[in-house]
Amino acid sequence: MTTSTSTPAPAQTPPTLSTPVVETRRRFHWPAWGWSLIGVLAVWLCIVAVRPAAPFDPLAQALSLAPFLVLVALGQMLVITLGPGNIDVSVGTVVSMASYVSVGVGAAAGPVVGIAAAVGAGLGAGLISVIAILVLRVPPIIATLATSLIVQSTTLLLADANRASADAGLRAFVNAKVLGIPVMALVVVAVTVVVGLVLARTRFGLSVLAVGQSPRAAERAGIRVWRVTAITYLVSGGLAGLAGGLLAAFISPSTVLGTSYMLDSVAVVVIGGTLISGGRAVPVGAWTGALFFVLLSGLLNLVGWSVGAQNILKGVLVVAVVVVSTAATGTGRSVLARLRDSLPITKKENTHG
């Protein structure tokens, strides 16, 4: 009797369920210059509310005035990015001095040479600050203040000796517009892009950010902090000189031409999102900050505020932004922690009898 054994059928493999690919959504990071852009729009709307006629005229005027402030602010931004204590208070006097240098040299050798001489004068002022900071070990704010006094005296001598005016061709270039946009705005936008690329893609730019975050760590990483500091202050002086040379053609040379640029350049940098504690530079913020302050000055002039009252408001705004930024980034807490750690603490030891 034969028994048939049935071969069990192979078990069917259940269909494999494909695991769905979960795409991680990129979180939106609010740009550091975002609040200053909101400020620009808010002030512009206030101007339009006060004077409804020709609503785009304030923006056009701001685009004509802001480029000169942006040039100075870009240099100031690089200096502030180096970290606490770094600030160039000489930029205002450099602007005034460079205006006379540009006009005086330009009358004899042409406008291009005049602008180059203005930049050279700014570099010379920056060199004085560099020697004081790196060789004489003077704190940056004191060093640049001393430079400011030297430059101011030089400006008075140049004002007494100079009776020339800006070249007509240079004046036409500075006041020219393309499709309603000032040529100077386009030129300074290009300069801003170059500064941004330098910060993001060159060894020097990355070194500036590294020094601002931690000079000691940067030095251990092989960065020559003294060289980065020197170049940064020279660039600040050169950009201030360039702004002064161009302003001489846009307005006219004056011993007080750059008076407001020291305070305004710092305010623009801080409002634009650059960290006052160093380590983060925001070139785009130089534009949004400058447009904000130019429009704000226009609004306050429109409602009858004095220059003194405007400066008080600017100072309050800068302090407010610094307080908010330090709270948001934890800089203020770290400073308090370092202060607490530096205080002598007497520890009581328990003695057992």
Tab-separated table of C-alpha atoms in Angstrom:
chain	number	residue	atom	x	y	z
A	1	MET	CA	0.000	0.000	0.000
A	2	THR	CA	1.546	3.180	-1.089
A	3	THR	CA	1.012	6.380	0.725
A	4	SER	CA	1.339	9.543	-1.202
A	5	THR	CA	3.019	12.434	0.566
A	6	SER	CA	1.918	15.779	-0.537
A	7	THR	CA	4.661	18.376	-0.780
A	8	PRO	CA	3.593	21.426	1.066
A	9	ALA	CA	3.227	24.463	-1.117
A	10	PRO	CA	5.901	27.049	-0.599
A	11	ALA	CA	4.813	29.830	1.691
A	12	GLN	CA	4.026	32.941	-0.204
A	13	THR	CA	6.094	35.905	0.810
A	14	PRO	CA	3.818	38.737	1.733
A	15	PRO	CA	4.221	41.741	-0.511
A	16	THR	CA	6.848	44.107	0.710
A	17	LEU	CA	5.452	47.454	1.702
A	18	SER	CA	7.615	50.263	0.478
A	19	THR	CA	8.612	52.564	3.272
A	20	PRO	CA	7.463	56.071	2.433
A	21	VAL	CA	10.274	58.548	2.111
A	22	VAL	CA	9.714	61.291	4.618
A	23	GLU	CA	11.035	64.554	3.276
A	24	THR	CA	12.445	66.748	5.974
A	25	ARG	CA	11.115	70.238	5.658
A	26	ARG	CA	13.635	72.941	5.815
A	27	ARG	CA	12.940	75.307	8.635
A	28	PHE	CA	12.665	78.907	7.589
A	29	HIS	CA	15.322	81.046	9.200
A	30	TRP	CA	14.359	84.667	9.613
A	31	PRO	CA	17.171	86.744	8.062
A	32	ALA	CA	19.179	88.964	10.369
A	33	TRP	CA	18.279	91.982	8.236
A	34	GLY	CA	14.552	91.159	8.240
A	35	TRP	CA	13.552	93.496	11.069
A	36	SER	CA	15.343	96.459	9.513
A	37	LEU	CA	13.516	95.753	6.239
A	38	ILE	CA	10.219	95.819	8.130
A	39	GLY	CA	11.363	99.113	9.625
A	40	VAL	CA	12.025	100.505	6.140
A	41	LEU	CA	8.517	99.603	4.994
A	42	ALA	CA	6.915	100.930	8.201
A	43	VAL	CA	8.682	104.304	8.017
A	44	TRP	CA	7.894	104.623	4.313
A	45	LEU	CA	4.198	103.985	4.988
A	46	CYS	CA	4.268	106.628	7.732
A	47	ILE	CA	5.746	109.147	5.281
A	48	VAL	CA	3.080	108.290	2.733
A	49	ALA	CA	0.406	108.748	5.415
A	50	VAL	CA	1.773	112.182	6.334
A	51	ARG	CA	2.316	113.245	2.700
A	52	PRO	CA	0.232	111.118	0.321
A	53	ALA	CA	1.350	112.917	-2.832
A	54	ALA	CA	4.089	111.149	-4.835
A	55	PRO	CA	4.427	108.104	-2.546
A	56	PHE	CA	7.550	106.742	-4.263
A	57	ASP	CA	9.548	109.971	-4.044
A	58	PRO	CA	10.833	109.187	-0.499
A	59	LEU	CA	12.208	105.840	-1.697
A	60	ALA	CA	13.887	107.474	-4.693
A	61	GLN	CA	15.457	110.094	-2.462
A	62	ALA	CA	16.593	107.438	0.002
A	63	LEU	CA	18.264	105.489	-2.798
A	64	SER	CA	20.185	108.650	-3.702
A	65	LEU	CA	21.452	109.311	-0.154
A	66	ALA	CA	21.876	105.795	1.261
A	67	PRO	CA	24.797	104.561	-0.933
A	68	PHE	CA	27.312	106.902	0.717
A	69	LEU	CA	26.238	105.749	4.175
A	70	VAL	CA	26.354	102.111	3.049
A	71	LEU	CA	29.988	102.490	1.951
A	72	VAL	CA	31.007	103.767	5.376
A	73	ALA	CA	28.811	101.179	7.122
A	74	LEU	CA	30.417	98.269	5.238
A	75	GLY	CA	33.837	99.215	6.594
A	76	GLN	CA	32.418	99.768	10.066
A	77	MET	CA	30.691	96.382	9.839
A	78	LEU	CA	33.987	94.596	9.197
A	79	VAL	CA	35.604	96.331	12.169
A	80	ILE	CA	32.717	95.550	14.533
A	81	THR	CA	32.741	91.919	13.347
A	82	LEU	CA	36.251	91.574	14.823
A	83	GLY	CA	34.663	91.423	18.264
A	84	PRO	CA	34.008	93.479	21.401
A	85	GLY	CA	35.943	96.728	21.692
A	86	ASN	CA	36.478	97.091	17.939
A	87	ILE	CA	34.891	100.225	16.539
A	88	ASP	CA	36.182	102.888	14.170
A	89	VAL	CA	35.180	106.319	15.464
A	90	SER	CA	37.378	108.082	12.891
A	91	VAL	CA	35.201	107.373	9.845
A	92	GLY	CA	33.287	110.655	10.103
A	93	THR	CA	36.398	112.843	10.066
A	94	VAL	CA	37.907	110.693	7.304
A	95	VAL	CA	34.849	111.396	5.137
A	96	SER	CA	35.318	115.153	5.636
A	97	MET	CA	39.070	115.059	4.969
A	98	ALA	CA	38.697	112.858	1.882
A	99	SER	CA	36.197	115.293	0.359
A	100	TYR	CA	38.848	118.041	0.294
A	101	VAL	CA	41.565	115.664	-0.895
A	102	SER	CA	39.389	114.464	-3.765
A	103	VAL	CA	38.516	117.969	-4.922
A	104	GLY	CA	42.034	119.363	-4.509
A	105	VAL	CA	43.838	116.519	-6.280
A	106	GLY	CA	41.047	116.162	-8.840
A	107	ALA	CA	41.398	119.800	-9.898
A	108	ALA	CA	45.058	119.218	-10.747
A	109	ALA	CA	45.148	115.621	-11.975
A	110	GLY	CA	41.573	114.696	-12.923
A	111	PRO	CA	38.605	113.184	-11.078
A	112	VAL	CA	39.773	109.553	-11.205
A	113	VAL	CA	43.082	110.428	-9.563
A	114	GLY	CA	41.168	112.608	-7.123
A	115	ILE	CA	38.982	109.673	-6.029
A	116	ALA	CA	42.063	107.462	-5.769
A	117	ALA	CA	43.721	110.114	-3.603
A	118	ALA	CA	40.643	110.205	-1.348
A	119	VAL	CA	40.849	106.429	-0.897
A	120	GLY	CA	44.580	106.783	-0.201
A	121	ALA	CA	43.890	109.423	2.437
A	122	GLY	CA	41.426	107.038	4.085
A	123	LEU	CA	44.030	104.264	4.007
A	124	GLY	CA	46.539	106.640	5.608
A	125	ALA	CA	44.120	107.377	8.430
A	126	GLY	CA	43.508	103.655	8.838
A	127	LEU	CA	47.265	103.058	9.012
A	128	ILE	CA	47.559	105.489	11.923
A	129	SER	CA	44.880	103.521	13.778
A	130	VAL	CA	46.603	100.219	12.964
A	131	ILE	CA	49.952	101.433	14.337
A	132	ALA	CA	48.287	102.692	17.504
A	133	ILE	CA	46.346	99.440	18.015
A	134	LEU	CA	48.952	96.834	17.089
A	135	VAL	CA	52.264	98.530	17.843
A	136	LEU	CA	51.416	100.847	20.742
A	137	ARG	CA	48.722	98.473	22.128
A	138	VAL	CA	46.156	101.265	22.460
A	139	PRO	CA	42.503	100.112	22.744
A	140	PRO	CA	40.789	100.454	19.326
A	141	ILE	CA	38.233	103.053	20.392
A	142	ILE	CA	40.981	105.272	21.874
A	143	ALA	CA	43.269	104.686	18.893
A	144	THR	CA	40.636	105.643	16.339
A	145	LEU	CA	39.615	108.637	18.480
A	146	ALA	CA	43.214	109.867	18.361
A	147	THR	CA	43.224	109.281	14.604
A	148	SER	CA	40.008	111.279	14.391
A	149	LEU	CA	41.659	114.267	16.116
A	150	ILE	CA	44.660	114.118	13.767
A	151	VAL	CA	42.438	113.835	10.696
A	152	GLN	CA	40.199	116.669	11.888
A	153	SER	CA	43.183	118.995	12.198
A	154	THR	CA	44.323	117.987	8.721
A	155	THR	CA	40.846	118.713	7.370
A	156	LEU	CA	40.942	122.265	8.759
A	157	LEU	CA	44.305	122.879	7.050
A	158	LEU	CA	42.977	121.516	3.754
A	159	ALA	CA	39.838	123.644	4.024
A	160	ASP	CA	41.912	126.802	4.384
A	161	ALA	CA	44.083	125.948	1.383
A	162	ASN	CA	41.430	124.532	-0.954
A	163	ARG	CA	39.122	126.707	-3.028
A	164	ALA	CA	38.398	124.262	-5.870
A	165	SER	CA	35.118	122.504	-6.662
A	166	ALA	CA	34.326	118.980	-7.823
A	167	ASP	CA	34.823	118.040	-11.469
A	168	ALA	CA	31.675	118.488	-13.572
A	169	GLY	CA	31.991	115.019	-15.108
A	170	LEU	CA	32.282	113.357	-11.709
A	171	ARG	CA	29.331	115.383	-10.455
A	172	ALA	CA	27.263	114.229	-13.432
A	173	PHE	CA	28.236	110.603	-12.802
A	174	VAL	CA	27.348	110.727	-9.097
A	175	ASN	CA	23.944	112.262	-9.860
A	176	ALA	CA	23.165	110.064	-12.895
A	177	LYS	CA	20.243	107.617	-12.977
A	178	VAL	CA	19.463	104.523	-15.035
A	179	LEU	CA	15.757	103.712	-15.375
A	180	GLY	CA	15.123	105.951	-12.394
A	181	ILE	CA	17.681	104.161	-10.202
A	182	PRO	CA	20.744	106.182	-9.116
A	183	VAL	CA	23.969	104.932	-10.652
A	184	MET	CA	25.643	105.297	-7.260
A	185	ALA	CA	23.154	102.828	-5.794
A	186	LEU	CA	24.079	100.265	-8.443
A	187	VAL	CA	27.804	100.815	-7.863
A	188	VAL	CA	27.467	100.387	-4.091
A	189	VAL	CA	25.287	97.293	-4.563
A	190	ALA	CA	28.192	95.808	-6.523
A	191	VAL	CA	30.585	96.743	-3.704
A	192	THR	CA	28.208	95.114	-1.197
A	193	VAL	CA	28.142	91.904	-3.238
A	194	VAL	CA	31.953	91.863	-3.340
A	195	VAL	CA	32.129	92.322	0.443
A	196	GLY	CA	29.618	89.496	0.915
A	197	LEU	CA	31.618	87.164	-1.330
A	198	VAL	CA	34.839	88.051	0.449
A	199	LEU	CA	33.284	87.210	3.817
A	200	ALA	CA	31.788	83.947	2.584
A	201	ARG	CA	34.412	82.548	0.229
A	202	THR	CA	37.855	83.930	0.990
A	203	ARG	CA	40.361	83.093	3.675
A	204	PHE	CA	40.457	86.700	4.819
A	205	GLY	CA	36.675	86.941	5.178
A	206	LEU	CA	36.426	83.683	7.098
A	207	SER	CA	39.315	84.826	9.274
A	208	VAL	CA	37.459	88.035	10.172
A	209	LEU	CA	34.466	85.975	11.315
A	210	ALA	CA	36.705	83.548	13.211
A	211	VAL	CA	38.546	86.333	15.032
A	212	GLY	CA	35.217	87.885	16.006
A	213	GLN	CA	33.988	84.598	17.440
A	214	SER	CA	37.164	83.836	19.402
A	215	PRO	CA	40.523	85.564	18.827
A	216	ARG	CA	42.340	82.987	20.939
A	217	ALA	CA	40.868	80.038	19.047
A	218	ALA	CA	41.555	81.763	15.729
A	219	GLU	CA	45.195	82.240	16.678
A	220	ARG	CA	45.511	78.591	17.667
A	221	ALA	CA	44.052	77.641	14.285
A	222	GLY	CA	46.932	79.417	12.563
A	223	ILE	CA	45.183	82.710	11.752
A	224	ARG	CA	47.388	85.756	12.090
A	225	VAL	CA	45.027	87.938	14.093
A	226	TRP	CA	47.232	91.004	13.828
A	227	ARG	CA	47.207	90.837	10.030
A	228	VAL	CA	43.413	90.405	9.872
A	229	THR	CA	42.959	93.335	12.261
A	230	ALA	CA	45.300	95.558	10.261
A	231	ILE	CA	43.623	94.828	6.921
A	232	THR	CA	40.158	95.351	8.396
A	233	TYR	CA	40.936	98.823	9.772
A	234	LEU	CA	42.640	99.768	6.504
A	235	VAL	CA	39.550	98.686	4.532
A	236	SER	CA	37.332	100.721	6.857
A	237	GLY	CA	39.467	103.810	6.301
A	238	GLY	CA	39.600	103.240	2.539
A	239	LEU	CA	35.813	102.887	2.208
A	240	ALA	CA	35.271	106.018	4.316
A	241	GLY	CA	37.718	107.856	2.029
A	242	LEU	CA	35.860	106.622	-1.051
A	243	ALA	CA	32.559	107.820	0.411
A	244	GLY	CA	34.060	111.234	1.152
A	245	GLY	CA	35.486	111.594	-2.341
A	246	LEU	CA	32.134	110.785	-3.936
A	247	LEU	CA	30.202	112.979	-1.490
A	248	ALA	CA	32.372	115.931	-2.506
A	249	ALA	CA	30.830	115.631	-5.979
A	250	PHE	CA	27.315	114.885	-4.728
A	251	ILE	CA	27.117	117.775	-2.263
A	252	SER	CA	30.346	119.751	-1.711
A	253	PRO	CA	33.406	119.527	0.541
A	254	SER	CA	32.853	120.629	4.123
A	255	THR	CA	34.610	120.327	7.453
A	256	VAL	CA	31.411	118.870	8.915
A	257	LEU	CA	30.454	116.725	5.924
A	258	GLY	CA	31.038	113.446	7.750
A	259	THR	CA	29.944	114.510	11.239
A	260	SER	CA	26.862	112.286	11.342
A	261	TYR	CA	28.522	109.308	9.667
A	262	MET	CA	30.238	107.972	12.775
A	263	LEU	CA	27.025	107.526	14.767
A	264	ASP	CA	24.957	106.588	11.734
A	265	SER	CA	27.420	103.953	10.507
A	266	VAL	CA	27.382	102.174	13.863
A	267	ALA	CA	23.597	102.435	14.055
A	268	VAL	CA	23.179	101.073	10.528
A	269	VAL	CA	25.453	98.104	11.245
A	270	VAL	CA	23.632	97.186	14.454
A	271	ILE	CA	20.131	97.736	13.065
A	272	GLY	CA	21.101	95.702	9.989
A	273	GLY	CA	21.760	92.573	12.045
A	274	THR	CA	25.530	92.494	12.515
A	275	LEU	CA	26.340	91.288	16.021
A	276	ILE	CA	27.890	94.005	18.177
A	277	SER	CA	29.672	91.177	20.017
A	278	GLY	CA	31.425	90.157	16.780
A	279	GLY	CA	31.557	87.014	14.683
A	280	ARG	CA	28.601	87.719	12.389
A	281	ALA	CA	28.524	90.245	9.544
A	282	VAL	CA	25.419	91.052	7.498
A	283	PRO	CA	26.309	93.033	4.340
A	284	VAL	CA	22.674	93.164	3.173
A	285	GLY	CA	21.822	94.701	6.529
A	286	ALA	CA	23.993	97.701	5.677
A	287	TRP	CA	21.466	98.533	2.956
A	288	THR	CA	18.293	97.909	4.952
A	289	GLY	CA	19.752	99.760	7.938
A	290	ALA	CA	20.873	102.715	5.822
A	291	LEU	CA	17.513	102.999	4.042
A	292	PHE	CA	15.776	102.805	7.422
A	293	PHE	CA	17.784	105.692	8.874
A	294	VAL	CA	17.569	107.853	5.753
A	295	LEU	CA	13.807	107.410	5.611
A	296	LEU	CA	13.516	107.938	9.368
A	297	SER	CA	15.424	111.227	9.112
A	298	GLY	CA	13.118	112.289	6.282
A	299	LEU	CA	10.044	111.461	8.353
A	300	LEU	CA	11.326	113.290	11.435
A	301	ASN	CA	12.252	116.332	9.343
A	302	LEU	CA	8.762	116.211	7.872
A	303	VAL	CA	7.129	116.352	11.302
A	304	GLY	CA	9.544	118.997	12.582
A	305	TRP	CA	12.018	117.127	14.801
A	306	SER	CA	15.371	118.788	15.469
A	307	VAL	CA	18.692	117.112	14.655
A	308	GLY	CA	19.405	116.686	18.366
A	309	ALA	CA	16.094	114.911	18.948
A	310	GLN	CA	16.748	112.675	15.935
A	311	ASN	CA	20.152	111.659	17.330
A	312	ILE	CA	18.566	110.832	20.681
A	313	LEU	CA	16.048	108.583	18.948
A	314	LYS	CA	18.807	106.885	16.940
A	315	GLY	CA	20.780	106.256	20.117
A	316	VAL	CA	17.747	104.745	21.838
A	317	LEU	CA	17.107	102.502	18.830
A	318	VAL	CA	20.695	101.257	18.799
A	319	VAL	CA	20.642	100.477	22.533
A	320	ALA	CA	17.305	98.685	22.159
A	321	VAL	CA	18.582	96.555	19.266
A	322	VAL	CA	21.778	95.682	21.153
A	323	VAL	CA	19.782	94.612	24.226
A	324	VAL	CA	17.409	92.482	22.142
A	325	SER	CA	20.198	90.895	20.083
A	326	THR	CA	22.300	90.023	23.133
A	327	ALA	CA	19.275	88.480	24.811
A	328	ALA	CA	18.390	86.479	21.694
A	329	THR	CA	21.909	85.155	21.119
A	330	GLY	CA	22.793	84.617	24.766
A	331	THR	CA	25.700	87.065	24.553
A	332	GLY	CA	24.435	89.044	27.491
A	333	ARG	CA	24.070	85.915	29.621
A	334	SER	CA	27.593	84.769	28.742
A	335	VAL	CA	29.010	88.150	29.738
A	336	LEU	CA	27.180	87.976	33.054
A	337	ALA	CA	28.475	84.454	33.555
A	338	ARG	CA	32.059	85.564	32.942
A	339	LEU	CA	31.575	88.470	35.328
A	340	ARG	CA	30.180	86.144	37.984
A	341	ASP	CA	33.056	83.708	37.529
A	342	SER	CA	35.606	86.496	37.877
A	343	LEU	CA	34.297	87.560	41.284
A	344	PRO	CA	36.112	86.092	44.280
A	345	ILE	CA	33.872	83.520	45.977
A	346	THR	CA	34.699	82.482	49.497
A	347	LYS	CA	33.811	78.859	50.041
A	348	LYS	CA	33.018	77.795	53.538
A	349	GLU	CA	34.566	74.507	54.533
A	350	ASN	CA	32.707	72.299	56.960
A	351	THR	CA	34.907	71.149	59.770
A	352	HIS	CA	33.981	68.034	61.715
A	353	GLY	CA	35.037	67.983	65.377
